[in-house]
mmCIF file of C-alpha atoms in Angstrom:
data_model
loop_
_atom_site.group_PDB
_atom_site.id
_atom_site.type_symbol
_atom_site.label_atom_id
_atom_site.label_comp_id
_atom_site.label_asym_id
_atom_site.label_seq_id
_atom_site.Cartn_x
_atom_site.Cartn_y
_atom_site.Cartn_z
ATOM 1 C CA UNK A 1 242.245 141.706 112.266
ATOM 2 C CA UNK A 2 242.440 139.359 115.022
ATOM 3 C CA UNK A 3 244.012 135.667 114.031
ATOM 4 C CA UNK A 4 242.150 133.012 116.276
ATOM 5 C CA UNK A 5 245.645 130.778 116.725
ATOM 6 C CA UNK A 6 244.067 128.245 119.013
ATOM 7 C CA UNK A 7 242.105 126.360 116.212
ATOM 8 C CA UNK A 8 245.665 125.339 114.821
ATOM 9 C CA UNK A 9 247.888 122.466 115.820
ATOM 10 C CA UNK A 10 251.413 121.771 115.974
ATOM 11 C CA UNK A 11 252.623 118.588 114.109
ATOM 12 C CA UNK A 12 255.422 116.275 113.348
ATOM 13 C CA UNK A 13 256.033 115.662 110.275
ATOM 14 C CA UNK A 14 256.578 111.859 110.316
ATOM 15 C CA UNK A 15 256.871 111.217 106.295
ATOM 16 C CA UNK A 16 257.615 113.300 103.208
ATOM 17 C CA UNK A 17 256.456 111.411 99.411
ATOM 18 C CA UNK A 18 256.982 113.662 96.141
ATOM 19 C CA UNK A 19 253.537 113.482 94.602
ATOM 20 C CA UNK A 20 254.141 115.891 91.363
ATOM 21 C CA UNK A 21 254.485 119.038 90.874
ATOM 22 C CA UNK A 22 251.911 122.482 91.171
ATOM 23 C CA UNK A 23 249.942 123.702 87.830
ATOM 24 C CA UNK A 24 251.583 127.069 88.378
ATOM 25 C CA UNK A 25 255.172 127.360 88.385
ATOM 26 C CA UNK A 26 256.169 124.000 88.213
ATOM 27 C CA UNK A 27 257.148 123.745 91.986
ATOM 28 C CA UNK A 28 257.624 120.459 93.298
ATOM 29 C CA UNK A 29 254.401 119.339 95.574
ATOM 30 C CA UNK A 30 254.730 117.181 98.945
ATOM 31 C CA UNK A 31 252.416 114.693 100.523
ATOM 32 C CA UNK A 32 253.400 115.021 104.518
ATOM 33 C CA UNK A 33 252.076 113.034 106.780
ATOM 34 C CA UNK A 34 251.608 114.911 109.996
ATOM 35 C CA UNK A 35 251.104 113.180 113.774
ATOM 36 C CA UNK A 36 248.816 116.300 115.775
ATOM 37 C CA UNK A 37 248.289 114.157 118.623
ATOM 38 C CA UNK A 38 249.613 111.421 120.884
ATOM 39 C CA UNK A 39 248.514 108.237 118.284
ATOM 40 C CA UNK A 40 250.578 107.370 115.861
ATOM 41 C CA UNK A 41 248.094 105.615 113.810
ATOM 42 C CA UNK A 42 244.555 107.745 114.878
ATOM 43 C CA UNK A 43 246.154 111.262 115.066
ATOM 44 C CA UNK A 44 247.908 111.747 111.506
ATOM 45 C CA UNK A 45 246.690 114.261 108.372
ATOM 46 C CA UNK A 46 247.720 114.138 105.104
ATOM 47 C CA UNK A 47 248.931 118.060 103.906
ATOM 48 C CA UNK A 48 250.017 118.284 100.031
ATOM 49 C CA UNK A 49 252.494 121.258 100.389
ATOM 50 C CA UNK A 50 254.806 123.037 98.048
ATOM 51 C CA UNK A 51 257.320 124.490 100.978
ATOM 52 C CA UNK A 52 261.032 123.217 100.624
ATOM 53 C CA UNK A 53 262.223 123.838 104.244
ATOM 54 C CA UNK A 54 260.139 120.715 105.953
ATOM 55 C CA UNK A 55 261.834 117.772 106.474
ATOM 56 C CA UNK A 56 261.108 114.441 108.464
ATOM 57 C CA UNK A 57 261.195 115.478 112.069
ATOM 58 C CA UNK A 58 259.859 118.971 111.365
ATOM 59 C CA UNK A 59 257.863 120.452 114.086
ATOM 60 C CA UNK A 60 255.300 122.666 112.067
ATOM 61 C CA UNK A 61 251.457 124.527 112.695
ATOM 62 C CA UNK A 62 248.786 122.837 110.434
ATOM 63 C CA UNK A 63 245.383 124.511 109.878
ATOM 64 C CA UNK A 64 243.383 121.421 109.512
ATOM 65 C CA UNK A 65 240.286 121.666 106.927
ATOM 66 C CA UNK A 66 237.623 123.412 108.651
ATOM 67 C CA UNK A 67 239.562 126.081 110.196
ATOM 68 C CA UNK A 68 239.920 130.004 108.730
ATOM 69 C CA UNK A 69 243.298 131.245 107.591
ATOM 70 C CA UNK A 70 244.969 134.856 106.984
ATOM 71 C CA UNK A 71 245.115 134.633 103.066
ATOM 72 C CA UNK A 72 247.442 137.100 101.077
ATOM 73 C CA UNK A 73 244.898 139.675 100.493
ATOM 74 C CA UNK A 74 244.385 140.109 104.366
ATOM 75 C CA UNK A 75 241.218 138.318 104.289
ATOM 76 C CA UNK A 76 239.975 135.110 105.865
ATOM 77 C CA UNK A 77 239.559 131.932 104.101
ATOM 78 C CA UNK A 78 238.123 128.800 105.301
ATOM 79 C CA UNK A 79 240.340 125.868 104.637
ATOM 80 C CA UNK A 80 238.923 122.571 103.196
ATOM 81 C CA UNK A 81 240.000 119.224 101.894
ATOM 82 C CA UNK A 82 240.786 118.755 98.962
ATOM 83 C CA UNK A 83 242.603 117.052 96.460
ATOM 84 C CA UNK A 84 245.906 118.309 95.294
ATOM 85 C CA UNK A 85 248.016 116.764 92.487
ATOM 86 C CA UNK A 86 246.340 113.458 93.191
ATOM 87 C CA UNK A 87 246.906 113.435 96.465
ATOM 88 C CA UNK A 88 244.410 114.057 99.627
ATOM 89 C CA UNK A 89 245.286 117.416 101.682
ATOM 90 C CA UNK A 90 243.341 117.411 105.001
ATOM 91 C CA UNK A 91 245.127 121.072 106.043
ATOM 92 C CA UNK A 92 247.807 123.119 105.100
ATOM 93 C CA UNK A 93 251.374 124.267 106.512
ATOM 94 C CA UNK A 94 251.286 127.987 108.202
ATOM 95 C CA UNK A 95 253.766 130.871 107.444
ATOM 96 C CA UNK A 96 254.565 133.339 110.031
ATOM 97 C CA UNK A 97 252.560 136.006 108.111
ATOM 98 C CA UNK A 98 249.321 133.777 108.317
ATOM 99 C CA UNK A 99 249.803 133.102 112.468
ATOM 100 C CA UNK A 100 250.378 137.368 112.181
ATOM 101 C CA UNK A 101 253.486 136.790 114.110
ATOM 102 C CA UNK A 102 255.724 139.632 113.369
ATOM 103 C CA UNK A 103 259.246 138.546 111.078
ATOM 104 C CA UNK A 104 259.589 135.602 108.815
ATOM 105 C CA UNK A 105 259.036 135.152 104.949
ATOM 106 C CA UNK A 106 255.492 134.477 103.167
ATOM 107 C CA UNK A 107 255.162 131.421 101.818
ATOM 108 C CA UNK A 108 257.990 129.631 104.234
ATOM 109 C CA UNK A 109 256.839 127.053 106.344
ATOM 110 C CA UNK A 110 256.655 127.487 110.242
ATOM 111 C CA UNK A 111 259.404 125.225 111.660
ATOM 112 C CA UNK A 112 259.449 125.299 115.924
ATOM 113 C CA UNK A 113 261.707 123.832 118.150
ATOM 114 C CA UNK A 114 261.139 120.470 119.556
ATOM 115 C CA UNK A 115 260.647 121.875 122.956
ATOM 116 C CA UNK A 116 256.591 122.796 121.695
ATOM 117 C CA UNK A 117 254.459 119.743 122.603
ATOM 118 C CA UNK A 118 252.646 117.958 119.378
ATOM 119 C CA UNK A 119 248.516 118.582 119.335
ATOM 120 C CA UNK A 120 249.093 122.273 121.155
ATOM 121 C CA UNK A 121 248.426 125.246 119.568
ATOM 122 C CA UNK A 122 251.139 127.505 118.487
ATOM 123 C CA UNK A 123 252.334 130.358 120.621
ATOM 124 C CA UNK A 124 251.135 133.800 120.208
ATOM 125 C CA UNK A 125 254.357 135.385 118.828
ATOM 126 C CA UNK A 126 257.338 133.848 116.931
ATOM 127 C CA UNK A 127 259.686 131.931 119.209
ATOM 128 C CA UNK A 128 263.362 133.542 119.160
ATOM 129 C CA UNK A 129 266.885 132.067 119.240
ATOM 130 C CA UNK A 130 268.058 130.076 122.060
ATOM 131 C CA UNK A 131 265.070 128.348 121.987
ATOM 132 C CA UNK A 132 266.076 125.398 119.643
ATOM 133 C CA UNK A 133 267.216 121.757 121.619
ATOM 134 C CA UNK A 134 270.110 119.825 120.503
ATOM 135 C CA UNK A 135 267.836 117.722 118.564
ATOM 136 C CA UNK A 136 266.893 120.145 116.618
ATOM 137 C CA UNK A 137 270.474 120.847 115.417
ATOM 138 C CA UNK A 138 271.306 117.426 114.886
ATOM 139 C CA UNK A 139 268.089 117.106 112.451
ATOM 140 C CA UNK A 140 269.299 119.885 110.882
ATOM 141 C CA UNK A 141 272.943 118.978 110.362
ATOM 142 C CA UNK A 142 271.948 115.189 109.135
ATOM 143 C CA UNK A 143 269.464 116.574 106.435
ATOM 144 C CA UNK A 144 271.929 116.629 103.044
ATOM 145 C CA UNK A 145 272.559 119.557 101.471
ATOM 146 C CA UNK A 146 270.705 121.900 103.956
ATOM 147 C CA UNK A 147 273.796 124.138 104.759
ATOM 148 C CA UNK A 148 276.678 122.561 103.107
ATOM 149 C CA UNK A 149 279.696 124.472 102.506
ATOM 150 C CA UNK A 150 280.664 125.228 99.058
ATOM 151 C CA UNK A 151 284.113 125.079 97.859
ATOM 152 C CA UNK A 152 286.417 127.629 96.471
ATOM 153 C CA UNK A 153 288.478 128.087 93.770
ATOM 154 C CA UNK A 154 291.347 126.901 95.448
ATOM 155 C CA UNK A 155 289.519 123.678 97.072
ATOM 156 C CA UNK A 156 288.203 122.943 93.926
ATOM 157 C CA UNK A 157 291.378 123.233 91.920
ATOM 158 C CA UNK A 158 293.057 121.313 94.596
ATOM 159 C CA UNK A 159 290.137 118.615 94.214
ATOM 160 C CA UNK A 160 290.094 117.771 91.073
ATOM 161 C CA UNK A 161 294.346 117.618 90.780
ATOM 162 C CA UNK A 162 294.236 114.966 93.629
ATOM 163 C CA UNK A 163 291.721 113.031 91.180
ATOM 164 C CA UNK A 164 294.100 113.465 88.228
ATOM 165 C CA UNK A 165 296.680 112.422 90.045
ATOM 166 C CA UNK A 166 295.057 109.152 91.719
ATOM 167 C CA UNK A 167 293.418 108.390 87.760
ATOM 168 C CA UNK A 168 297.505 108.717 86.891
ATOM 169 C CA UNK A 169 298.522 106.303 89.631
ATOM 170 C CA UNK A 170 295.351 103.460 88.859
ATOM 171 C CA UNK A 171 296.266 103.604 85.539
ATOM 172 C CA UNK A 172 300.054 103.172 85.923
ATOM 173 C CA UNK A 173 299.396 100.449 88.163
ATOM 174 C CA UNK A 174 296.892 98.719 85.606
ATOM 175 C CA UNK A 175 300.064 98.729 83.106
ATOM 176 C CA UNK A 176 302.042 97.630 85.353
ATOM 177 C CA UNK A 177 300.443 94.610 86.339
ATOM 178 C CA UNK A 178 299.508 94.246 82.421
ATOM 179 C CA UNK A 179 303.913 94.444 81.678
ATOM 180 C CA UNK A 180 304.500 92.221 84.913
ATOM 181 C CA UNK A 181 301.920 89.318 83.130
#
């Protein structure tokens, strides 16, 4: 089945808002607000989404209401408006699977590098490495908790003795200065 990817637009996501959480499985939902065009103000949808991996800054590929999507039985499915968790949805994020681009999870949100222009229509096939700018990375690195390292045994042992010993000093200090009065 042939995917018509020209009726979809790419997006920056300008604002994330928790607005509740999804009837089945308790998964957090998202109101985005999305800029598909040059105006800040004139070109912006509203998509209520459930996908973790957007954040501000996201470039992503919204099927606005109106246009047909791949659904999970391999059929297609006109999108509409609607109201989700109290919140307006004018469109809905696109997965690799529903663009039928080859690679990539179901379910995960589309993220492209900044180098695709905002109000085009994705590309045909799934961009590959080397493609992201240095924006991109720096997005990535600022957003907490994204890839953070965790700590070993070791680190953590060493942690929390350097705490122990710094409560020991503060309080030896505060007795101090309590004897010295």
């Amino acid at each position: 089945m042939s995917i018509d990817i020209s009726q979809y637009k790419i997006g920056i996501v300008l604002s994330i808002e928790d607005c509740g959480n999804c009837k089945k499985g308790g998964k957090v939902l998202r109101s985005l607000k999305i800029r598909i065009g040059e105006s800040e103000d004139e070109d912006c949808v509203a998509v209520v989404t459930s996908a973790n991996n957007v954040r501000e800054n996201s470039r992503v590929v919204v099927a606005l209401a109106g246009s047909s999507i791949l659904n999970d039985e391999g059929e297609m499915q006109e999108v509409k408006k609607a109201s989700v968790g109290g919140a307006v949805s004018e469109g809905m994020l696109l997965d690799s699977h529903m663009l039928g681009w080859k690679g990539g999870a179901k379910g995960i949100a589309v993220n492209l590098p900044d180098s695709f222009e905002i109000g085009s229509s994705p590309p045909s096939t799934k961009p590959r490495g080397g493609n992201q700018s240095e924006n991109t990375h720096e997005a990535i690195a600022a957003a907490p908790g994204l890839f953070a390292k965790k700590l070993t045994k070791e680190e953590k042992k060493k942690l929390s003795e350097e705490k122990k010993k710094a409560r020991k000093a503060a309080k030896a200090a505060k007795e101090a200065e309590e004897n010295a009065d």
